[in-house]
């Protein structure tokens, strides 16, 4: 009989794309995952992983076995959901993923509240990109995702995944303190023609929103600097190297040298909780969504002005 734990390891590699990423998601070491796969290979007398450059790839046999593992894990999830529903108390392990600013500005309070209210619930957080998190939920790799979309780029739930709105995160235009726009109450997007921008790399949701929005306003944005994290983007603005659009969630107080100005219309990104339809009856899911929504009003308050008479 095949060992379910080893099948879970293979499934994780198929979902996350590497042994290291699978280990991080499962909370194991890469060596432990490799050992699980090696034991599964001996049990099945089948080669499951092949070396490809510096990484590994699943063989055709491994892909078929991983698909079976997914079905078995779904059956286990239904059984666990039934038990938890009968008890009526959130319990067991709950794997949550969230994008960076939600992991920083929203989830710490949510996880602390869940731990206080439900000691039998073991909620664990991993930070991932929004577009990746939805796929992880759909494939059964995680239980719940906190993701976001922008007003011009909706994030639809794929088949088999449900979602609930957590709240709207407002975004500001950030400019250097001495910038001509720093003292303005509001700025229309068409007025930003010719500005040098600081943004996330191409392919990220925030980057794509900026390009599409400015083009719609008749401006091709000149993106001079690209950075992964919002704190780095803000530091580049403080150095006078350009302007940026930054969400308020998880941003914290702006440093000296940066002013926040309202964009008209105001950019908004919407946060969602997403989970598999089969797990919707699980009390842990319902309670986590409830706490996310209850916590949101406490973390989404408008940022206070930073400069007196100088904008922001």
mmCIF file of C-alpha atoms in Angstrom:
data_model
loop_
_atom_site.group_PDB
_atom_site.id
_atom_site.type_symbol
_atom_site.label_atom_id
_atom_site.label_comp_id
_atom_site.label_asym_id
_atom_site.label_seq_id
_atom_site.Cartn_x
_atom_site.Cartn_y
_atom_site.Cartn_z
ATOM 1 C CA UNK A 1 0.000 0.000 0.000
ATOM 2 C CA UNK A 2 1.348 3.421 -0.941
ATOM 3 C CA UNK A 3 2.175 5.768 1.920
ATOM 4 C CA UNK A 4 -0.051 8.863 1.916
ATOM 5 C CA UNK A 5 2.700 11.055 3.378
ATOM 6 C CA UNK A 6 5.016 10.198 0.488
ATOM 7 C CA UNK A 7 2.260 10.835 -2.027
ATOM 8 C CA UNK A 8 1.708 14.217 -0.377
ATOM 9 C CA UNK A 9 5.392 15.025 -0.850
ATOM 10 C CA UNK A 10 5.192 14.121 -4.547
ATOM 11 C CA UNK A 11 2.038 16.192 -4.941
ATOM 12 C CA UNK A 12 3.769 19.164 -3.320
ATOM 13 C CA UNK A 13 6.701 18.918 -5.737
ATOM 14 C CA UNK A 14 4.275 18.808 -8.676
ATOM 15 C CA UNK A 15 2.444 21.903 -7.411
ATOM 16 C CA UNK A 16 5.410 24.017 -6.300
ATOM 17 C CA UNK A 17 7.822 22.992 -9.029
ATOM 18 C CA UNK A 18 10.865 22.038 -6.965
ATOM 19 C CA UNK A 19 11.910 20.005 -3.954
ATOM 20 C CA UNK A 20 12.969 23.125 -2.073
ATOM 21 C CA UNK A 21 9.674 24.945 -2.636
ATOM 22 C CA UNK A 22 7.708 21.820 -1.724
ATOM 23 C CA UNK A 23 9.712 21.473 1.486
ATOM 24 C CA UNK A 24 9.031 25.088 2.432
ATOM 25 C CA UNK A 25 5.298 24.615 1.843
ATOM 26 C CA UNK A 26 5.148 21.397 3.857
ATOM 27 C CA UNK A 27 7.345 22.639 6.684
ATOM 28 C CA UNK A 28 10.004 19.986 6.003
ATOM 29 C CA UNK A 29 13.648 20.137 4.992
ATOM 30 C CA UNK A 30 14.502 19.532 1.305
ATOM 31 C CA UNK A 31 16.385 16.426 2.414
ATOM 32 C CA UNK A 32 13.267 15.029 4.088
ATOM 33 C CA UNK A 33 11.178 15.572 0.943
ATOM 34 C CA UNK A 34 13.863 13.948 -1.207
ATOM 35 C CA UNK A 35 13.904 10.948 1.136
ATOM 36 C CA UNK A 36 10.114 10.640 0.903
ATOM 37 C CA UNK A 37 10.288 10.671 -2.897
ATOM 38 C CA UNK A 38 13.135 8.129 -2.897
ATOM 39 C CA UNK A 39 11.118 5.766 -0.699
ATOM 40 C CA UNK A 40 8.115 6.193 -2.992
ATOM 41 C CA UNK A 41 10.297 5.330 -5.967
ATOM 42 C CA UNK A 42 11.381 2.119 -4.269
ATOM 43 C CA UNK A 43 7.793 1.248 -3.348
ATOM 44 C CA UNK A 44 6.539 1.807 -6.893
ATOM 45 C CA UNK A 45 9.731 0.608 -8.613
ATOM 46 C CA UNK A 46 9.413 3.698 -10.770
ATOM 47 C CA UNK A 47 11.632 6.686 -11.457
ATOM 48 C CA UNK A 48 9.667 9.749 -10.357
ATOM 49 C CA UNK A 49 12.173 12.602 -10.563
ATOM 50 C CA UNK A 50 14.711 13.367 -13.294
ATOM 51 C CA UNK A 51 17.563 15.845 -13.123
ATOM 52 C CA UNK A 52 17.047 18.919 -15.321
ATOM 53 C CA UNK A 53 19.956 21.332 -15.046
ATOM 54 C CA UNK A 54 20.130 22.418 -11.429
ATOM 55 C CA UNK A 55 16.600 21.268 -10.664
ATOM 56 C CA UNK A 56 14.365 18.263 -11.114
ATOM 57 C CA UNK A 57 11.349 17.413 -13.261
ATOM 58 C CA UNK A 58 8.591 14.878 -12.710
ATOM 59 C CA UNK A 59 8.527 11.938 -15.079
ATOM 60 C CA UNK A 60 5.338 11.036 -16.935
ATOM 61 C CA UNK A 61 4.691 8.282 -14.393
ATOM 62 C CA UNK A 62 5.169 10.776 -11.570
ATOM 63 C CA UNK A 63 2.647 13.171 -13.102
ATOM 64 C CA UNK A 64 0.020 10.428 -13.229
ATOM 65 C CA UNK A 65 0.809 9.434 -9.639
ATOM 66 C CA UNK A 66 0.659 13.068 -8.503
ATOM 67 C CA UNK A 67 -2.808 13.399 -10.046
ATOM 68 C CA UNK A 68 -3.916 10.330 -8.085
ATOM 69 C CA UNK A 69 -2.351 11.797 -4.956
ATOM 70 C CA UNK A 70 -4.393 14.941 -5.455
ATOM 71 C CA UNK A 71 -7.595 12.888 -5.574
ATOM 72 C CA UNK A 72 -6.628 11.007 -2.416
ATOM 73 C CA UNK A 73 -5.752 14.216 -0.592
ATOM 74 C CA UNK A 74 -9.136 15.664 -1.608
ATOM 75 C CA UNK A 75 -10.845 12.610 -0.093
ATOM 76 C CA UNK A 76 -8.824 13.081 3.104
ATOM 77 C CA UNK A 77 -9.790 16.744 3.159
ATOM 78 C CA UNK A 78 -13.482 15.861 2.913
ATOM 79 C CA UNK A 79 -13.118 13.377 5.762
ATOM 80 C CA UNK A 80 -11.322 15.915 7.941
ATOM 81 C CA UNK A 81 -13.914 18.558 7.057
ATOM 82 C CA UNK A 82 -16.735 16.213 8.066
ATOM 83 C CA UNK A 83 -15.116 15.526 11.433
ATOM 84 C CA UNK A 84 -14.405 19.170 12.132
ATOM 85 C CA UNK A 85 -17.930 20.149 11.085
ATOM 86 C CA UNK A 86 -19.428 17.567 13.435
ATOM 87 C CA UNK A 87 -17.352 18.907 16.318
ATOM 88 C CA UNK A 88 -18.289 22.462 15.356
ATOM 89 C CA UNK A 89 -14.929 23.808 16.569
ATOM 90 C CA UNK A 90 -12.061 25.133 14.402
ATOM 91 C CA UNK A 91 -9.222 22.642 14.765
ATOM 92 C CA UNK A 92 -6.325 21.020 12.968
ATOM 93 C CA UNK A 93 -3.813 22.555 10.617
ATOM 94 C CA UNK A 94 -4.791 25.444 8.356
ATOM 95 C CA UNK A 95 -2.269 26.506 5.710
ATOM 96 C CA UNK A 96 -2.755 30.153 4.707
ATOM 97 C CA UNK A 97 -0.965 32.109 1.978
ATOM 98 C CA UNK A 98 -0.996 35.883 1.500
ATOM 99 C CA UNK A 99 0.768 38.534 -0.571
ATOM 100 C CA UNK A 100 3.488 40.633 1.051
ATOM 101 C CA UNK A 101 1.610 43.692 2.344
ATOM 102 C CA UNK A 102 -1.276 41.562 3.667
ATOM 103 C CA UNK A 103 1.208 39.221 5.354
ATOM 104 C CA UNK A 104 2.748 42.279 7.002
ATOM 105 C CA UNK A 105 -0.243 44.505 7.696
ATOM 106 C CA UNK A 106 -3.221 42.161 8.163
ATOM 107 C CA UNK A 107 -2.290 38.573 8.955
ATOM 108 C CA UNK A 108 -0.259 39.030 12.168
ATOM 109 C CA UNK A 109 -3.321 40.297 14.035
ATOM 110 C CA UNK A 110 -5.580 37.703 12.431
ATOM 111 C CA UNK A 111 -3.311 34.779 13.315
ATOM 112 C CA UNK A 112 -2.859 36.041 16.865
ATOM 113 C CA UNK A 113 -6.634 36.335 17.309
ATOM 114 C CA UNK A 114 -7.206 32.834 15.928
ATOM 115 C CA UNK A 115 -4.579 31.407 18.303
ATOM 116 C CA UNK A 116 -6.222 33.171 21.245
ATOM 117 C CA UNK A 117 -9.751 32.038 20.400
ATOM 118 C CA UNK A 118 -9.016 28.528 19.121
ATOM 119 C CA UNK A 119 -6.016 26.773 20.697
ATOM 120 C CA UNK A 120 -6.789 23.570 18.760
ATOM 121 C CA UNK A 121 -6.348 25.398 15.430
ATOM 122 C CA UNK A 122 -2.808 25.393 13.991
ATOM 123 C CA UNK A 123 -2.862 28.207 11.400
ATOM 124 C CA UNK A 124 0.363 28.668 9.417
ATOM 125 C CA UNK A 125 1.251 31.503 7.032
ATOM 126 C CA UNK A 126 3.367 31.562 3.865
ATOM 127 C CA UNK A 127 3.960 34.728 1.832
ATOM 128 C CA UNK A 128 3.369 34.298 -1.922
ATOM 129 C CA UNK A 129 2.318 36.365 -4.938
ATOM 130 C CA UNK A 130 -1.460 36.821 -5.437
ATOM 131 C CA UNK A 131 -1.622 35.101 -8.836
ATOM 132 C CA UNK A 132 0.258 32.101 -7.439
ATOM 133 C CA UNK A 133 -1.839 31.832 -4.292
ATOM 134 C CA UNK A 134 -5.104 31.236 -6.152
ATOM 135 C CA UNK A 135 -3.553 28.348 -8.073
ATOM 136 C CA UNK A 136 -2.212 26.852 -4.842
ATOM 137 C CA UNK A 137 -5.716 26.843 -3.381
ATOM 138 C CA UNK A 138 -7.221 25.323 -6.517
ATOM 139 C CA UNK A 139 -4.630 22.528 -6.543
ATOM 140 C CA UNK A 140 -5.148 21.705 -2.871
ATOM 141 C CA UNK A 141 -1.659 22.774 -1.810
ATOM 142 C CA UNK A 142 -2.984 25.288 0.756
ATOM 143 C CA UNK A 143 -6.293 25.758 2.545
ATOM 144 C CA UNK A 144 -6.936 29.477 2.252
ATOM 145 C CA UNK A 145 -5.435 32.415 0.355
ATOM 146 C CA UNK A 146 -5.599 36.159 0.894
ATOM 147 C CA UNK A 147 -5.283 37.663 -2.571
ATOM 148 C CA UNK A 148 -6.094 40.968 -4.254
ATOM 149 C CA UNK A 149 -7.032 42.490 -7.561
ATOM 150 C CA UNK A 150 -7.199 46.046 -8.894
ATOM 151 C CA UNK A 151 -10.197 47.993 -10.107
ATOM 152 C CA UNK A 152 -9.240 47.453 -13.770
ATOM 153 C CA UNK A 153 -7.872 43.900 -13.400
ATOM 154 C CA UNK A 154 -10.396 41.575 -11.677
ATOM 155 C CA UNK A 155 -9.247 38.313 -10.104
ATOM 156 C CA UNK A 156 -11.938 35.713 -10.863
ATOM 157 C CA UNK A 157 -12.195 32.585 -8.738
ATOM 158 C CA UNK A 158 -11.440 29.466 -10.806
ATOM 159 C CA UNK A 159 -13.846 26.495 -10.817
ATOM 160 C CA UNK A 160 -13.938 24.753 -7.455
ATOM 161 C CA UNK A 161 -12.784 27.840 -5.542
ATOM 162 C CA UNK A 162 -14.992 30.195 -3.533
ATOM 163 C CA UNK A 163 -14.165 33.716 -2.414
ATOM 164 C CA UNK A 164 -15.337 36.383 -0.001
ATOM 165 C CA UNK A 165 -14.481 40.082 -0.024
ATOM 166 C CA UNK A 166 -12.353 41.221 2.921
ATOM 167 C CA UNK A 167 -12.218 44.917 2.079
ATOM 168 C CA UNK A 168 -10.833 47.648 -0.183
ATOM 169 C CA UNK A 169 -7.270 48.902 0.129
ATOM 170 C CA UNK A 170 -6.800 52.505 -0.999
ATOM 171 C CA UNK A 171 -3.638 53.617 -2.797
ATOM 172 C CA UNK A 172 -1.816 56.944 -2.880
ATOM 173 C CA UNK A 173 0.540 58.693 -5.236
ATOM 174 C CA UNK A 174 3.906 59.047 -3.484
ATOM 175 C CA UNK A 175 6.200 61.890 -4.545
ATOM 176 C CA UNK A 176 9.457 63.357 -3.197
ATOM 177 C CA UNK A 177 8.984 66.152 -0.679
ATOM 178 C CA UNK A 178 10.188 68.870 -3.049
ATOM 179 C CA UNK A 179 8.154 67.663 -6.031
ATOM 180 C CA UNK A 180 5.779 70.248 -7.607
ATOM 181 C CA UNK A 181 2.837 67.938 -6.865
ATOM 182 C CA UNK A 182 3.680 67.525 -3.168
ATOM 183 C CA UNK A 183 1.383 70.342 -2.050
ATOM 184 C CA UNK A 184 -1.617 69.353 -4.144
ATOM 185 C CA UNK A 185 -4.869 68.059 -2.658
ATOM 186 C CA UNK A 186 -5.432 65.751 -5.625
ATOM 187 C CA UNK A 187 -3.854 64.940 -8.980
ATOM 188 C CA UNK A 188 -5.473 63.529 -12.104
ATOM 189 C CA UNK A 189 -3.624 60.754 -13.899
ATOM 190 C CA UNK A 190 -3.303 62.690 -17.148
ATOM 191 C CA UNK A 191 -1.180 65.271 -15.274
ATOM 192 C CA UNK A 192 1.550 62.670 -14.673
ATOM 193 C CA UNK A 193 2.806 62.613 -18.254
ATOM 194 C CA UNK A 194 6.603 62.818 -18.400
ATOM 195 C CA UNK A 195 7.155 61.669 -14.804
ATOM 196 C CA UNK A 196 9.742 59.040 -13.924
ATOM 197 C CA UNK A 197 8.124 56.090 -12.158
ATOM 198 C CA UNK A 198 9.229 53.536 -9.601
ATOM 199 C CA UNK A 199 7.282 50.285 -9.777
ATOM 200 C CA UNK A 200 7.379 46.556 -9.247
ATOM 201 C CA UNK A 201 8.861 44.363 -12.020
ATOM 202 C CA UNK A 202 6.864 43.536 -15.142
ATOM 203 C CA UNK A 203 4.400 40.720 -14.648
ATOM 204 C CA UNK A 204 3.429 41.805 -11.148
ATOM 205 C CA UNK A 205 -0.159 42.906 -10.617
ATOM 206 C CA UNK A 206 0.818 46.394 -9.414
ATOM 207 C CA UNK A 207 3.146 46.956 -12.383
ATOM 208 C CA UNK A 208 0.532 45.864 -14.899
ATOM 209 C CA UNK A 209 -2.086 48.079 -13.255
ATOM 210 C CA UNK A 210 0.201 51.111 -13.525
ATOM 211 C CA UNK A 211 0.956 50.536 -17.210
ATOM 212 C CA UNK A 212 -2.681 49.925 -18.177
ATOM 213 C CA UNK A 213 -3.980 52.848 -16.120
ATOM 214 C CA UNK A 214 -1.498 55.393 -17.439
ATOM 215 C CA UNK A 215 -1.990 54.253 -21.026
ATOM 216 C CA UNK A 216 -5.735 54.660 -20.586
ATOM 217 C CA UNK A 217 -5.014 58.242 -19.473
ATOM 218 C CA UNK A 218 -2.949 58.854 -22.616
ATOM 219 C CA UNK A 219 0.466 58.524 -20.935
ATOM 220 C CA UNK A 220 3.114 55.868 -21.483
ATOM 221 C CA UNK A 221 4.758 55.528 -18.045
ATOM 222 C CA UNK A 222 8.538 55.894 -17.967
ATOM 223 C CA UNK A 223 9.450 53.246 -15.374
ATOM 224 C CA UNK A 224 12.976 54.152 -14.379
ATOM 225 C CA UNK A 225 13.378 51.829 -11.375
ATOM 226 C CA UNK A 226 11.866 48.453 -10.478
ATOM 227 C CA UNK A 227 11.779 46.912 -7.013
ATOM 228 C CA UNK A 228 9.990 43.918 -5.495
ATOM 229 C CA UNK A 229 9.035 45.369 -2.112
ATOM 230 C CA UNK A 230 7.033 48.498 -1.308
ATOM 231 C CA UNK A 231 9.552 49.669 1.371
ATOM 232 C CA UNK A 232 12.256 49.710 -1.332
ATOM 233 C CA UNK A 233 9.984 51.627 -3.698
ATOM 234 C CA UNK A 234 9.259 54.175 -0.967
ATOM 235 C CA UNK A 235 12.983 54.549 -0.207
ATOM 236 C CA UNK A 236 13.649 55.304 -3.880
ATOM 237 C CA UNK A 237 10.922 57.954 -3.826
ATOM 238 C CA UNK A 238 12.486 59.468 -0.691
ATOM 239 C CA UNK A 239 15.791 59.697 -2.566
ATOM 240 C CA UNK A 240 14.078 61.827 -5.213
ATOM 241 C CA UNK A 241 14.400 59.224 -7.967
ATOM 242 C CA UNK A 242 10.795 59.160 -9.109
ATOM 243 C CA UNK A 243 7.160 58.825 -8.112
ATOM 244 C CA UNK A 244 5.121 55.721 -7.297
ATOM 245 C CA UNK A 245 1.662 54.431 -6.441
ATOM 246 C CA UNK A 246 1.620 52.519 -3.146
ATOM 247 C CA UNK A 247 -1.235 50.807 -1.250
ATOM 248 C CA UNK A 248 -1.859 51.822 2.353
ATOM 249 C CA UNK A 249 -2.085 48.294 3.784
ATOM 250 C CA UNK A 250 1.115 47.374 5.582
ATOM 251 C CA UNK A 251 2.836 50.574 4.452
ATOM 252 C CA UNK A 252 3.403 52.144 7.846
ATOM 253 C CA UNK A 253 4.364 55.803 8.372
ATOM 254 C CA UNK A 254 6.030 57.431 5.385
ATOM 255 C CA UNK A 255 9.683 58.366 5.904
ATOM 256 C CA UNK A 256 10.955 61.949 5.754
ATOM 257 C CA UNK A 257 11.194 63.175 2.199
ATOM 258 C CA UNK A 258 8.021 61.487 0.926
ATOM 259 C CA UNK A 259 4.579 63.054 0.480
ATOM 260 C CA UNK A 260 1.340 61.186 -0.247
ATOM 261 C CA UNK A 261 -1.057 62.841 -2.688
ATOM 262 C CA UNK A 262 -4.554 61.678 -3.593
ATOM 263 C CA UNK A 263 -4.971 60.406 -7.145
ATOM 264 C CA UNK A 264 -8.270 61.225 -8.855
ATOM 265 C CA UNK A 265 -9.894 58.773 -9.381
ATOM 266 C CA UNK A 266 -8.562 57.012 -6.304
ATOM 267 C CA UNK A 267 -6.855 53.669 -7.068
ATOM 268 C CA UNK A 268 -8.379 50.759 -5.164
ATOM 269 C CA UNK A 269 -7.390 47.140 -4.838
ATOM 270 C CA UNK A 270 -9.833 44.655 -3.337
ATOM 271 C CA UNK A 271 -8.773 41.907 -0.938
ATOM 272 C CA UNK A 272 -10.361 38.458 -1.016
ATOM 273 C CA UNK A 273 -10.236 35.285 1.022
ATOM 274 C CA UNK A 274 -10.293 32.225 -1.254
ATOM 275 C CA UNK A 275 -10.760 28.539 -0.430
ATOM 276 C CA UNK A 276 -11.816 25.306 -2.112
ATOM 277 C CA UNK A 277 -15.526 24.621 -2.394
ATOM 278 C CA UNK A 278 -15.068 21.219 -0.746
ATOM 279 C CA UNK A 279 -13.683 22.880 2.389
ATOM 280 C CA UNK A 280 -16.403 25.514 2.694
ATOM 281 C CA UNK A 281 -18.110 23.629 5.541
ATOM 282 C CA UNK A 282 -14.951 23.520 7.615
ATOM 283 C CA UNK A 283 -15.327 25.682 10.757
ATOM 284 C CA UNK A 284 -11.676 26.746 10.523
ATOM 285 C CA UNK A 285 -12.322 28.331 7.117
ATOM 286 C CA UNK A 286 -15.477 30.124 8.213
ATOM 287 C CA UNK A 287 -13.834 31.416 11.389
ATOM 288 C CA UNK A 288 -10.704 32.620 9.594
ATOM 289 C CA UNK A 289 -12.790 34.540 7.069
ATOM 290 C CA UNK A 290 -14.800 36.058 9.921
ATOM 291 C CA UNK A 291 -11.664 37.206 11.744
ATOM 292 C CA UNK A 292 -10.157 38.580 8.521
ATOM 293 C CA UNK A 293 -13.247 40.711 7.957
ATOM 294 C CA UNK A 294 -13.444 41.793 11.598
ATOM 295 C CA UNK A 295 -9.776 42.806 11.631
ATOM 296 C CA UNK A 296 -9.866 44.720 8.349
ATOM 297 C CA UNK A 297 -11.433 47.965 9.694
ATOM 298 C CA UNK A 298 -8.617 48.246 12.226
ATOM 299 C CA UNK A 299 -5.826 48.067 9.627
ATOM 300 C CA UNK A 300 -7.293 49.986 6.677
ATOM 301 C CA UNK A 301 -7.664 53.415 8.296
ATOM 302 C CA UNK A 302 -6.481 56.261 6.019
ATOM 303 C CA UNK A 303 -2.860 57.227 6.574
ATOM 304 C CA UNK A 304 -2.549 60.531 8.466
ATOM 305 C CA UNK A 305 -0.923 63.544 6.756
ATOM 306 C CA UNK A 306 2.843 63.542 7.136
ATOM 307 C CA UNK A 307 3.786 67.095 6.241
ATOM 308 C CA UNK A 308 2.087 70.255 7.482
ATOM 309 C CA UNK A 309 1.456 72.502 4.511
ATOM 310 C CA UNK A 310 3.608 70.402 2.190
ATOM 311 C CA UNK A 311 1.204 67.711 1.020
ATOM 312 C CA UNK A 312 0.652 64.085 2.030
#
